[in-house]
Amino acid sequence: MELLKERIRRDGVVKKGNVLKVDSFLNHQMDIQLFNEIGKEFKRRFAACPINKILTIEASGIGIACIAAQYFDVPVVFAKKAQSINIDGDVYSTKIESFTHKKVYDVIVSKKFLNENDRVLIIDDFLANGCALAGLIDLVQSAGAVIEGIGIVVEKGFQNGGDLIRSKGVRLESLAIIDGMNDETGEITFRD
Amino acid sequence: MELLKERIRRDGVVKKGNVLKVDSFLNHQMDIQLFNEIGKEFKRRFAACPINKILTIEASGIGIACIAAQYFDVPVVFAKKAQSINIDGDVYSTKIESFTHKKVYDVIVSKKFLNENDRVLIIDDFLANGCALAGLIDLVQSAGAVIEGIGIVVEKGFQNGGDLIRSKGVRLESLAIIDGMNDETGEITFRD
């Protein structure tokens, strides 16, 4: 998605340790016009799929998922990190390791909102090692629902998450795949 | 907002301890069509305000804020709970006590995304004791920005958060204000 790559080139900041900061438009401050273009592009790529629900994970997936959901005309469910007293005990749960926060989260979805009749599009902002996605896939499979596909905004193609997911036979569409970053020059290399 | 009250009456579940579960349409599964009506209503109420940014807090405020932002044509910034290595040190921070999760969070916003030129609409899903809102107000004031108003989807009018915020002279618009709930009959009483 050329518009997205241009935006990453212009406003993304490469930091040491293969960190790409896109917090000015994607995951802290959110450019809703860009999100609409992202939503349209997900719809274009998954137009043939009988999707009836979008699943994402808090926090930074939620905005993109909600804007995209307008193009699919379906509800969004977000998986929650850690137990809350406002969540029924009746949940699907999985564990996700976060490298960003250096800890393991329990992630849950209420059984009321995911079941064997659901045909799910999973949406998230980033794909690096694939831990979050593996957890979301696990939740969908626990519910007996079908994964129609996965839509990712930015994939770090030099980490192994994308290969891992694709090797499972799940359709994965990443709108921008980064093959390399240089924190000294700020250069970002996208996959064609 | 009549549509919202009807939806709360129909799908809200009253639990012991003054807990109202609206997780089937508001804060776990999210009804994006309803969110659009909520967004339009916020725009109608704040149409005269020169808002250039919406501020919310993760996680359940984000979806509503993003959909509403389409009607204001402004970016959304969400305040983050706890420090992440992907956030610069250059942040405004405050502490918010969560009664739901029984703990105190550090909540931060990058200084890059909130400054003295901003005229902010704060949006959140729930207002009960007002702790989260007080934290968001604190962040906006730390940045020297102007609070144009606060938009809340569901206010628990029998808790003191609303009075607390209104006594500060901040314009607060809650789309549904609940004056009482009965967990035995399931009855919900709205303020007129």
Coordinates of C-alpha atoms in Angstrom, one line a residue:
Chain A
M1 CA 0.0 0.0 0.0
E2 CA 2.0 2.9 -1.4
L3 CA 0.3 5.7 0.7
L4 CA 1.2 3.8 3.9
K5 CA 4.8 3.2 2.8
E6 CA 5.2 6.9 2.0
R7 CA 3.8 7.8 5.4
I8 CA 6.2 5.4 7.1
R9 CA 9.1 6.8 5.1
R10 CA 8.1 10.4 6.0
D11 CA 7.1 10.0 9.6
G12 CA 8.5 6.7 10.9
V13 CA 11.6 6.9 13.0
V14 CA 14.1 4.1 13.1
K15 CA 15.6 3.5 16.6
K16 CA 18.4 1.2 17.8
G17 CA 17.4 -2.4 18.3
N18 CA 15.2 -2.6 15.2
V19 CA 12.6 -0.4 16.7
L20 CA 10.3 1.5 14.3
K21 CA 8.4 4.3 15.9
V22 CA 5.2 5.1 14.1
D23 CA 3.5 6.7 17.1
S24 CA 2.8 10.0 15.3
F25 CA 0.1 8.4 13.1
L26 CA -0.5 4.7 14.0
N27 CA -0.3 3.7 17.6
H28 CA -0.3 6.6 19.9
Q29 CA -1.5 9.5 17.9
M30 CA -3.8 8.1 15.2
D31 CA -4.5 9.5 11.8
I32 CA -8.1 8.6 11.2
Q33 CA -8.0 9.6 7.5
L34 CA -5.1 7.1 7.0
F35 CA -7.0 4.5 9.0
N36 CA -9.9 4.9 6.5
E37 CA -7.5 4.2 3.6
I38 CA -6.2 1.2 5.5
G39 CA -9.7 0.0 6.1
K40 CA -10.6 0.3 2.4
E41 CA -7.5 -1.6 1.5
F42 CA -8.2 -4.5 3.9
K43 CA -11.8 -4.6 2.4
R44 CA -10.3 -4.7 -1.1
R45 CA -8.0 -7.6 -0.2
F46 CA -10.6 -9.6 1.7
A47 CA -13.7 -8.7 -0.4
A48 CA -14.3 -12.3 -1.4
C49 CA -14.3 -13.6 2.2
P50 CA -17.6 -14.1 4.1
I51 CA -16.3 -12.2 7.2
N52 CA -18.8 -11.6 10.0
K53 CA -16.5 -10.4 12.8
I54 CA -13.2 -8.6 13.2
L55 CA -11.0 -9.7 16.1
T56 CA -8.1 -7.5 17.4
I57 CA -6.2 -7.1 20.6
E58 CA -5.9 -4.1 22.9
A59 CA -4.8 -1.4 22.7
S60 CA -3.3 -0.3 19.4
G61 CA -5.2 -2.7 17.2
I62 CA -8.6 -1.3 18.3
G63 CA -8.7 1.9 16.3
I64 CA -7.7 0.4 13.1
A65 CA -10.1 -2.5 13.6
C66 CA -13.0 -0.2 14.3
I67 CA -12.4 2.0 11.3
A68 CA -11.9 -1.0 9.0
A69 CA -15.1 -2.7 10.4
Q70 CA -17.1 0.1 8.7
Y71 CA -16.1 -1.3 5.3
F72 CA -17.1 -4.9 6.3
D73 CA -20.2 -3.8 8.2
V74 CA -19.4 -6.2 11.1
P75 CA -18.8 -5.9 14.8
V76 CA -15.3 -5.8 16.3
V77 CA -14.2 -7.8 19.3
F78 CA -11.0 -7.0 21.1
A79 CA -9.1 -9.5 23.1
K80 CA -8.3 -8.2 26.6
K81 CA -5.0 -8.4 28.5
A82 CA -5.4 -9.7 32.0
Q83 CA -8.6 -10.6 33.9
S84 CA -11.1 -7.9 34.9
I85 CA -14.0 -8.3 37.4
N86 CA -16.2 -7.0 34.6
I87 CA -15.5 -10.1 32.4
D88 CA -17.5 -13.2 33.1
G89 CA -15.5 -16.3 34.0
D90 CA -16.7 -17.8 30.8
V91 CA -13.8 -16.9 28.6
Y92 CA -11.3 -18.3 26.1
S93 CA -7.8 -17.5 27.3
T94 CA -4.3 -17.8 26.0
K95 CA -0.9 -16.4 26.9
I96 CA 1.0 -13.9 24.8
E97 CA 4.6 -12.9 25.4
S98 CA 5.3 -9.2 24.8
F99 CA 8.9 -8.4 23.8
T100 CA 8.1 -4.7 24.0
H101 CA 6.9 -4.9 27.6
K102 CA 9.1 -7.9 28.5
K103 CA 6.3 -9.9 30.1
V104 CA 3.7 -12.6 29.5
Y105 CA 0.0 -11.5 29.4
D106 CA -3.1 -13.6 29.9
V107 CA -5.3 -12.6 27.0
I108 CA -9.0 -13.4 27.0
V109 CA -12.2 -13.2 24.9
S110 CA -15.6 -13.8 26.3
K111 CA -17.2 -17.0 24.9
K112 CA -20.3 -14.9 24.2
F113 CA -18.6 -13.1 21.4
L114 CA -16.7 -15.8 19.6
N115 CA -18.2 -19.1 18.5
E116 CA -18.2 -21.8 15.8
N117 CA -20.4 -19.7 13.5
D118 CA -17.9 -16.9 13.3
R119 CA -15.8 -16.2 10.2
V120 CA -13.1 -14.0 11.6
L121 CA -10.7 -11.4 10.2
I122 CA -7.9 -10.7 12.6
I123 CA -6.5 -7.2 12.5
D124 CA -3.5 -5.8 14.2
D125 CA -1.1 -2.9 13.8
F126 CA 2.2 -4.7 13.9
L127 CA 3.6 -8.1 13.2
A128 CA 7.2 -8.9 14.3
N129 CA 7.8 -12.2 16.1
G130 CA 4.1 -13.2 15.8
C131 CA 3.4 -13.9 19.5
A132 CA 0.3 -11.7 19.6
L133 CA -1.1 -13.2 16.4
A134 CA -0.4 -16.7 17.5
G135 CA -2.4 -15.9 20.7
L136 CA -5.3 -14.5 18.6
I137 CA -5.3 -17.5 16.3
D138 CA -5.4 -19.7 19.4
L139 CA -8.4 -17.9 20.7
V140 CA -10.3 -18.2 17.4
Q141 CA -9.5 -21.9 17.2
S142 CA -10.5 -22.5 20.8
A143 CA -13.9 -21.0 19.8
G144 CA -14.1 -23.3 16.8
A145 CA -14.5 -20.3 14.6
V146 CA -12.9 -20.0 11.1
I147 CA -10.0 -17.6 10.4
E148 CA -10.8 -16.0 7.0
G149 CA -7.6 -14.0 7.1
I150 CA -5.2 -11.7 9.0
G151 CA -4.7 -8.1 8.1
I152 CA -1.6 -6.4 9.4
V153 CA -0.6 -2.7 8.9
V154 CA 3.2 -3.0 9.3
E155 CA 5.1 -6.3 9.2
K156 CA 8.7 -6.5 10.1
G157 CA 9.7 -8.9 7.4
F158 CA 13.1 -9.5 8.9
Q159 CA 11.6 -11.1 12.0
N160 CA 10.1 -14.5 11.7
G161 CA 6.4 -13.9 12.7
G162 CA 5.2 -13.5 9.1
D163 CA 6.8 -16.8 7.9
L164 CA 5.5 -18.6 11.0
I165 CA 1.9 -17.5 10.3
R166 CA 2.1 -18.1 6.5
S167 CA 3.5 -21.6 7.2
K168 CA 0.2 -22.4 9.1
G169 CA -1.7 -21.9 5.8
V170 CA -3.4 -18.8 7.2
R171 CA -3.9 -16.0 4.6
L172 CA -1.9 -13.0 5.9
E173 CA -2.1 -9.6 4.2
S174 CA 0.4 -7.0 5.4
L175 CA 0.0 -3.6 4.0
A176 CA 3.7 -2.7 4.4
I177 CA 6.5 -5.2 4.8
I178 CA 9.8 -3.9 6.0
D179 CA 12.8 -5.9 5.0
G180 CA 15.4 -3.7 6.7
M181 CA 16.0 -0.6 8.7
N182 CA 19.1 1.4 9.4
D183 CA 19.0 3.4 12.6
E184 CA 22.1 5.5 11.6
T185 CA 20.7 6.7 8.2
G186 CA 17.0 6.3 9.0
E187 CA 16.6 4.3 5.8
I188 CA 13.8 1.8 5.6
T189 CA 13.7 -0.9 2.9
F190 CA 10.3 -2.2 1.9
R191 CA 9.5 -5.5 0.3
D192 CA 8.1 -5.0 -3.2
Chain B
M1 CA -29.5 9.8 23.4
E2 CA -32.6 7.6 23.1
L3 CA -31.1 5.0 20.7
L4 CA -28.3 4.4 23.3
K5 CA -30.7 4.2 26.2
E6 CA -32.8 1.7 24.4
R7 CA -29.7 -0.4 23.6
I8 CA -28.6 -0.3 27.3
R9 CA -32.1 -1.3 28.4
R10 CA -32.1 -4.2 25.8
D11 CA -28.6 -5.5 26.1
G12 CA -27.1 -4.1 29.3
V13 CA -26.9 -6.5 32.2
V14 CA -27.1 -5.3 35.8
K15 CA -24.8 -7.2 38.2
K16 CA -24.4 -7.0 41.9
G17 CA -22.2 -4.2 43.2
N18 CA -23.6 -1.6 40.8
V19 CA -21.8 -3.2 37.8
L20 CA -23.4 -2.6 34.4
K21 CA -22.2 -4.9 31.7
V22 CA -22.4 -3.5 28.3
D23 CA -19.8 -5.7 26.8
S24 CA -22.0 -7.0 24.0
F25 CA -21.9 -3.7 22.2
L26 CA -19.7 -1.1 23.9
N27 CA -16.5 -2.3 25.5
H28 CA -15.6 -5.9 24.5
Q29 CA -17.7 -6.5 21.4
M30 CA -18.2 -3.2 19.7
D31 CA -21.2 -2.3 17.5
I32 CA -19.7 0.1 15.0
Q33 CA -23.0 1.3 13.6
L34 CA -23.9 2.4 17.2
F35 CA -20.5 4.0 17.5
N36 CA -21.2 6.0 14.4
E37 CA -24.5 7.3 15.9
I38 CA -22.6 8.1 19.1
G39 CA -19.9 9.9 17.1
K40 CA -22.6 12.0 15.3
E41 CA -24.2 12.9 18.6
F42 CA -20.9 14.1 20.1
K43 CA -20.4 16.2 17.0
R44 CA -23.9 17.7 17.3
R45 CA -23.3 18.6 20.9
F46 CA -19.8 20.0 20.4
A47 CA -20.3 21.5 16.9
A48 CA -19.5 25.0 18.1
C49 CA -16.2 24.1 19.7
P50 CA -12.9 24.6 17.8
I51 CA -11.7 21.0 18.6
N52 CA -8.5 20.0 16.9
K53 CA -7.7 16.7 18.8
I54 CA -9.5 14.0 20.6
L55 CA -7.9 12.4 23.7
T56 CA -9.0 9.1 25.1
I57 CA -7.5 6.3 27.2
E58 CA -6.8 2.7 26.4
A59 CA -8.4 0.4 25.9
S60 CA -12.2 0.8 25.6
G61 CA -12.2 4.5 24.8
I62 CA -10.2 4.0 21.6
G63 CA -12.9 2.6 19.3
I64 CA -15.5 5.2 20.2
A65 CA -12.9 8.0 19.9
C66 CA -11.7 6.9 16.5
I67 CA -15.2 6.6 15.0
A68 CA -16.2 9.9 16.5
A69 CA -13.0 11.6 15.2
Q70 CA -14.4 11.1 11.6
Y71 CA -17.1 13.6 12.4
F72 CA -14.6 16.1 13.8
D73 CA -11.9 15.4 11.2
V74 CA -9.2 15.4 13.8
P75 CA -6.6 12.9 15.0
V76 CA -7.0 10.8 18.1
V77 CA -4.4 10.4 20.8
F78 CA -4.8 7.7 23.4
A79 CA -3.2 7.9 26.8
K80 CA -1.2 4.7 27.6
K81 CA -1.2 2.8 30.8
A82 CA 2.3 2.1 32.1
Q83 CA 5.6 2.8 30.5
S84 CA 6.7 1.1 27.3
I85 CA 10.2 1.0 25.8
N86 CA 8.6 2.3 22.6
I87 CA 7.6 5.5 24.3
D88 CA 10.1 8.3 24.5
G89 CA 11.0 9.6 28.0
D90 CA 9.5 12.9 27.0
V91 CA 6.0 12.3 28.3
Y92 CA 3.3 13.8 30.5
S93 CA 2.3 11.4 33.1
T94 CA -0.3 11.1 35.8
K95 CA -1.7 8.3 38.1
I96 CA -5.1 6.8 37.7
E97 CA -6.7 4.5 40.2
S98 CA -8.9 1.8 38.7
F99 CA -11.6 0.4 40.9
T100 CA -12.4 -2.2 38.2
H101 CA -8.9 -3.6 38.3
K102 CA -8.1 -2.6 41.9
K103 CA -4.8 -0.9 41.1
V104 CA -3.1 2.4 40.3
Y105 CA -1.8 2.9 36.8
D106 CA 0.8 5.3 35.5
V107 CA -0.8 6.9 32.5
I108 CA 1.3 8.8 29.9
V109 CA 1.0 10.9 26.8
S110 CA 4.0 11.8 24.6
K111 CA 4.7 15.5 24.7
K112 CA 4.9 15.4 20.9
F113 CA 1.2 14.8 20.7
L114 CA -0.3 17.3 23.2
N115 CA 0.7 20.9 23.4
E116 CA -0.5 24.4 24.3
N117 CA -2.0 24.9 20.8
D118 CA -4.4 21.9 21.2
R119 CA -8.1 22.3 21.9
V120 CA -9.1 18.9 23.1
L121 CA -12.2 16.9 23.3
I122 CA -11.8 14.1 25.8
I123 CA -13.8 10.9 25.0
D124 CA -14.4 7.8 27.1
D125 CA -16.9 5.0 27.4
F126 CA -17.7 5.2 31.1
L127 CA -17.8 7.8 33.9
A128 CA -18.3 6.5 37.4
N129 CA -16.0 7.9 40.1
G130 CA -14.2 10.1 37.6
C131 CA -10.6 8.9 38.4
A132 CA -9.8 8.2 34.7
L133 CA -11.2 11.5 33.6
A134 CA -9.4 13.4 36.3
G135 CA -6.2 11.8 35.0
L136 CA -6.9 12.8 31.4
I137 CA -7.7 16.4 32.5
D138 CA -4.4 16.5 34.4
L139 CA -2.6 15.4 31.3
V140 CA -4.2 18.1 29.1
Q141 CA -3.5 20.8 31.7
S142 CA 0.1 19.6 32.0
A143 CA 0.4 20.2 28.3
G144 CA -1.1 23.7 28.6
A145 CA -3.8 22.7 26.2
V146 CA -7.4 23.7 26.4
I147 CA -10.2 21.3 27.3
E148 CA -13.1 22.1 25.0
G149 CA -15.3 19.4 26.6
I150 CA -15.7 15.9 27.6
G151 CA -17.9 13.3 25.9
I152 CA -19.0 10.2 27.8
V153 CA -21.1 7.4 26.6
V154 CA -22.5 6.1 29.9
E155 CA -22.4 8.0 33.1
K156 CA -23.2 6.4 36.4
G157 CA -25.1 9.4 37.8
F158 CA -25.3 7.8 41.3
Q159 CA -21.5 7.9 41.7
N160 CA -19.8 11.3 42.2
G161 CA -17.5 11.5 39.1
G162 CA -19.9 13.6 37.0
D163 CA -20.5 16.1 39.8
L164 CA -16.8 16.3 40.5
I165 CA -16.0 17.1 36.8
R166 CA -18.9 19.6 36.4
S167 CA -17.8 21.4 39.6
K168 CA -14.5 22.1 37.9
G169 CA -16.4 24.1 35.2
V170 CA -15.6 21.6 32.5
R171 CA -18.3 21.0 29.9
L172 CA -19.3 17.4 30.3
E173 CA -21.8 15.7 27.9
S174 CA -22.9 12.2 28.8
L175 CA -25.1 10.5 26.3
A176 CA -26.8 8.3 28.9
I177 CA -26.9 9.0 32.6
I178 CA -28.0 6.2 34.9
D179 CA -29.5 7.2 38.2
G180 CA -30.2 3.8 39.5
M181 CA -29.9 0.1 38.8
N182 CA -31.5 -3.0 40.4
D183 CA -29.6 -6.2 40.0
E184 CA -32.6 -8.3 41.1
T185 CA -35.1 -6.9 38.6
G186 CA -32.5 -5.8 36.0
E187 CA -34.3 -2.4 35.9
I188 CA -32.2 0.6 34.9
T189 CA -33.4 4.2 35.6
F190 CA -32.1 6.9 33.4
R191 CA -31.9 10.6 34.1
D192 CA -34.2 12.6 31.8

